Amino acid sequence: MTGARVLPLTGVVRDYAWGRVGGISAALGQEPGDGPEAELWLGAHSGAPAKVVDGSGQWDDLAQWQESNGEDLPYLMKLLAAASPLSLQAHPSTEQARAGYAREEERGPARDAPDRSYKDPHAKPEVVVAVEDGFDALCGFRPVEEVLALLDALGGQVDAQGLETWRSRLTGSADPATGVRDAVAWLLSGDPAVEELVRALGEADLTGPAGGEAELVRLLAGHHPGDAGIAVAFMLNRVTLRAGEALWLPAGNVHAYLSGLGVEVMDPSDNVLRGGLTGKHVDVPELLRVLDFTPGPPPRLVPVEVAAGVRAYRPSTQASGADVPWQLLEVTGPAEVGTGSPSIALVLGGEFTVAAGADDAEDATLTLGRGGTCFVDRPASLRIEGQGRLFLATTPP
């Protein structure tokens, strides 16, 4: 068997409307484009497989590599540049994804239809690491006590009967998660009282304890006026990450990124169940089916320093991520890294040389500057030389 090869890789930029104008190009140190650049996909997902330079001519992209090798790349890596809020969303578990995909394969809609909820039979747990300060997100349900205090503050400023219904739904059960579920289900039900409530929130000049939410209401209403997701956002934790800080988003976690630049790694899936704050397909019943309504603090993920200049973001350190095989490494200096799968590297600062074998072996060494990406086509003991900031998606050896 030949040794591992380190091959140049070119990701695919997705131009979703919420992306920063020229955002991905700028992050990669390239000439910015004049349109929205939301995500750079680095993986084998059939929706946008990354292009690979393979001198043997066996394959042109990672989807072809995956098919020819008979193995699945266990992750999808992305660079995300958000200028405006993403949808209110969650992702299914493996069991939920398999059941939902089978159901839609049998009954429709077509796999590429815009109103399809399940694009594939896979879960989509994910980690996002802030590349720069100020990555802003809504993530997970706030403790009920915080929401009730906020509703109390709104009571003197928002003239809407829906506030009392909201409170009664939230407190109608001794189990906090059940109360949260009942409140969210009502807010997303299409009830005219919710429409009036959202309108009142948008028109109110929020002050005092509720004043901190005024900017959030303006932000969301500016992009999605009248959307019930604006009210749901009051029930979510708001998190602003500094560079290097991370969130762990397991199956069922409700979230909506608001703005920022981040690196994501996830299972290789495109299953997104949306409840609002979007012009895309919304599937409230299915979202309610998969959501984890347990309130609590934001699900931060603290990296583990595994060697000098190497930090590992590992979902497996969390109870809800015990079966997640992949990890994201951040490398800032010379390091030796063992991998248990093919790997993808992305350089966002400085220059690095990635070597997977003897220096004179064919395709075993590649030097990458800012914006450079590469694919290591099998498990290897990597030697990484250089200084800067390199992200490596792989599995532990």
mmCIF file of C-alpha atoms in Angstrom, residues 233-377:
data_model
loop_
_atom_site.group_PDB
_atom_site.id
_atom_site.type_symbol
_atom_site.label_atom_id
_atom_site.label_comp_id
_atom_site.label_asym_id
_atom_site.label_seq_id
_atom_site.Cartn_x
_atom_site.Cartn_y
_atom_site.Cartn_z
ATOM 1 C CA ALA A 233 -35.910 34.260 20.025
ATOM 2 C CA PHE A 234 -36.830 35.762 23.426
ATOM 3 C CA MET A 235 -36.686 32.219 24.822
ATOM 4 C CA LEU A 236 -33.178 31.460 23.549
ATOM 5 C CA ASN A 237 -29.713 32.040 24.982
ATOM 6 C CA ARG A 238 -27.786 34.740 23.181
ATOM 7 C CA VAL A 239 -24.072 34.056 22.893
ATOM 8 C CA THR A 240 -21.252 36.200 21.540
ATOM 9 C CA LEU A 241 -18.071 34.198 21.009
ATOM 10 C CA ARG A 242 -14.520 35.475 21.038
ATOM 11 C CA ALA A 243 -12.023 34.056 18.563
ATOM 12 C CA GLY A 244 -11.313 30.413 19.420
ATOM 13 C CA GLU A 245 -14.466 29.927 21.491
ATOM 14 C CA ALA A 246 -16.893 27.260 20.329
ATOM 15 C CA LEU A 247 -20.438 25.930 20.519
ATOM 16 C CA TRP A 248 -21.500 22.280 20.396
ATOM 17 C CA LEU A 249 -24.860 21.793 18.654
ATOM 18 C CA PRO A 250 -26.115 18.224 19.103
ATOM 19 C CA ALA A 251 -29.259 16.790 17.542
ATOM 20 C CA GLY A 252 -32.337 18.710 18.646
ATOM 21 C CA ASN A 253 -30.520 21.892 19.694
ATOM 22 C CA VAL A 254 -32.404 24.991 18.545
ATOM 23 C CA HIS A 255 -30.166 27.717 17.173
ATOM 24 C CA ALA A 256 -29.876 30.655 14.800
ATOM 25 C CA TYR A 257 -26.557 32.254 13.930
ATOM 26 C CA LEU A 258 -26.900 36.036 13.770
ATOM 27 C CA SER A 259 -23.564 37.171 12.335
ATOM 28 C CA GLY A 260 -19.888 36.331 12.297
ATOM 29 C CA LEU A 261 -17.088 34.268 10.787
ATOM 30 C CA GLY A 262 -16.630 30.696 11.962
ATOM 31 C CA VAL A 263 -15.321 27.258 11.079
ATOM 32 C CA GLU A 264 -17.824 24.417 11.335
ATOM 33 C CA VAL A 265 -17.429 20.650 11.332
ATOM 34 C CA MET A 266 -20.465 18.395 11.242
ATOM 35 C CA ASP A 267 -21.694 15.017 10.147
ATOM 36 C CA PRO A 268 -21.951 14.941 6.319
ATOM 37 C CA SER A 269 -25.602 15.962 6.114
ATOM 38 C CA ASP A 270 -27.747 18.812 4.812
ATOM 39 C CA ASN A 271 -30.811 18.106 6.960
ATOM 40 C CA VAL A 272 -32.121 21.391 8.365
ATOM 41 C CA LEU A 273 -35.547 21.634 10.012
ATOM 42 C CA ARG A 274 -36.678 25.270 10.131
ATOM 43 C CA GLY A 275 -39.315 27.006 12.217
ATOM 44 C CA GLY A 276 -39.011 30.608 11.037
ATOM 45 C CA LEU A 277 -36.761 33.595 10.284
ATOM 46 C CA THR A 278 -36.312 32.395 6.714
ATOM 47 C CA GLY A 279 -37.768 32.450 3.223
ATOM 48 C CA LYS A 280 -36.922 28.767 2.842
ATOM 49 C CA HIS A 281 -39.116 25.759 3.590
ATOM 50 C CA VAL A 282 -40.508 25.762 7.139
ATOM 51 C CA ASP A 283 -41.676 22.495 8.737
ATOM 52 C CA VAL A 284 -42.981 23.345 12.199
ATOM 53 C CA PRO A 285 -44.469 19.899 13.033
ATOM 54 C CA GLU A 286 -41.200 18.141 12.226
ATOM 55 C CA LEU A 287 -39.148 20.766 14.052
ATOM 56 C CA LEU A 288 -41.280 20.283 17.168
ATOM 57 C CA ARG A 289 -40.794 16.534 16.824
ATOM 58 C CA VAL A 290 -36.982 16.742 16.943
ATOM 59 C CA LEU A 291 -36.346 19.688 19.292
ATOM 60 C CA ASP A 292 -34.777 19.203 22.703
ATOM 61 C CA PHE A 293 -36.793 21.601 24.877
ATOM 62 C CA THR A 294 -34.624 21.210 27.985
ATOM 63 C CA PRO A 295 -33.699 24.722 29.178
ATOM 64 C CA GLY A 296 -30.183 25.483 30.320
ATOM 65 C CA PRO A 297 -26.999 27.447 29.652
ATOM 66 C CA PRO A 298 -25.493 27.830 26.172
ATOM 67 C CA PRO A 299 -23.765 24.608 25.047
ATOM 68 C CA ARG A 300 -20.195 25.862 24.904
ATOM 69 C CA LEU A 301 -17.420 23.460 23.911
ATOM 70 C CA VAL A 302 -14.059 24.009 25.593
ATOM 71 C CA PRO A 303 -11.088 22.812 23.525
ATOM 72 C CA VAL A 304 -8.493 20.397 24.884
ATOM 73 C CA GLU A 305 -4.798 21.228 24.459
ATOM 74 C CA VAL A 306 -3.373 17.986 23.083
ATOM 75 C CA ALA A 307 0.138 19.251 22.283
ATOM 76 C CA ALA A 308 2.074 22.492 22.122
ATOM 77 C CA GLY A 309 0.294 24.653 19.560
ATOM 78 C CA VAL A 310 -2.563 22.166 19.016
ATOM 79 C CA ARG A 311 -6.084 22.449 20.448
ATOM 80 C CA ALA A 312 -8.779 19.842 19.849
ATOM 81 C CA TYR A 313 -12.506 20.547 19.716
ATOM 82 C CA ARG A 314 -14.010 17.150 20.504
ATOM 83 C CA PRO A 315 -17.767 16.552 20.751
ATOM 84 C CA SER A 316 -16.938 13.179 22.319
ATOM 85 C CA THR A 317 -16.111 15.045 25.544
ATOM 86 C CA GLN A 318 -19.835 15.867 25.859
ATOM 87 C CA ALA A 319 -22.476 13.345 26.940
ATOM 88 C CA SER A 320 -24.576 14.203 23.882
ATOM 89 C CA GLY A 321 -21.596 13.740 21.562
ATOM 90 C CA ALA A 322 -20.179 10.456 22.832
ATOM 91 C CA ASP A 323 -20.725 8.706 19.490
ATOM 92 C CA VAL A 324 -19.413 11.540 17.268
ATOM 93 C CA PRO A 325 -16.230 10.248 15.591
ATOM 94 C CA TRP A 326 -14.686 13.443 14.247
ATOM 95 C CA GLN A 327 -12.773 16.301 15.823
ATOM 96 C CA LEU A 328 -11.542 19.736 14.760
ATOM 97 C CA LEU A 329 -7.934 20.646 15.501
ATOM 98 C CA GLU A 330 -6.572 24.183 15.573
ATOM 99 C CA VAL A 331 -2.818 24.269 14.902
ATOM 100 C CA THR A 332 -0.802 27.438 15.461
ATOM 101 C CA GLY A 333 2.774 26.150 15.217
ATOM 102 C CA PRO A 334 4.946 23.122 14.387
ATOM 103 C CA ALA A 335 3.253 19.880 15.413
ATOM 104 C CA GLU A 336 2.990 16.164 14.822
ATOM 105 C CA VAL A 337 -0.602 14.997 14.509
ATOM 106 C CA GLY A 338 -1.879 11.445 14.173
ATOM 107 C CA THR A 339 -5.165 10.951 12.322
ATOM 108 C CA GLY A 340 -7.612 8.060 12.155
ATOM 109 C CA SER A 341 -9.238 9.001 8.861
ATOM 110 C CA PRO A 342 -8.635 11.092 5.755
ATOM 111 C CA SER A 343 -8.208 14.738 6.757
ATOM 112 C CA ILE A 344 -8.959 18.202 5.426
ATOM 113 C CA ALA A 345 -6.832 21.222 6.339
ATOM 114 C CA LEU A 346 -7.719 24.907 5.948
ATOM 115 C CA VAL A 347 -5.194 27.698 6.557
ATOM 116 C CA LEU A 348 -6.638 31.029 7.704
ATOM 117 C CA GLY A 349 -3.388 32.742 8.608
ATOM 118 C CA GLY A 350 0.352 32.334 8.063
ATOM 119 C CA GLU A 351 1.975 29.512 6.100
ATOM 120 C CA PHE A 352 2.249 25.790 6.809
ATOM 121 C CA THR A 353 3.818 22.745 5.226
ATOM 122 C CA VAL A 354 1.822 19.546 5.692
ATOM 123 C CA ALA A 355 3.772 16.298 5.254
ATOM 124 C CA ALA A 356 2.337 12.785 5.387
ATOM 125 C CA GLY A 357 5.416 10.730 4.564
ATOM 126 C CA ALA A 358 8.998 10.936 3.380
ATOM 127 C CA ASP A 359 9.844 14.325 1.914
ATOM 128 C CA ASP A 360 10.740 12.749 -1.441
ATOM 129 C CA ALA A 361 7.568 10.642 -1.693
ATOM 130 C CA GLU A 362 5.186 11.640 -4.466
ATOM 131 C CA ASP A 363 2.378 13.978 -3.314
ATOM 132 C CA ALA A 364 3.421 13.521 0.326
ATOM 133 C CA THR A 365 4.149 17.182 1.115
ATOM 134 C CA LEU A 366 2.312 20.420 0.372
ATOM 135 C CA THR A 367 2.889 24.020 1.450
ATOM 136 C CA LEU A 368 -0.193 26.151 2.048
ATOM 137 C CA GLY A 369 -0.510 29.897 2.499
ATOM 138 C CA ARG A 370 -3.517 31.796 3.790
ATOM 139 C CA GLY A 371 -6.661 30.432 2.151
ATOM 140 C CA GLY A 372 -4.960 27.187 1.158
ATOM 141 C CA THR A 373 -6.726 23.852 1.630
ATOM 142 C CA CYS A 374 -5.631 20.260 1.230
ATOM 143 C CA PHE A 375 -6.923 16.705 1.473
ATOM 144 C CA VAL A 376 -4.901 13.895 3.072
ATOM 145 C CA ASP A 377 -6.371 10.794 1.473
#
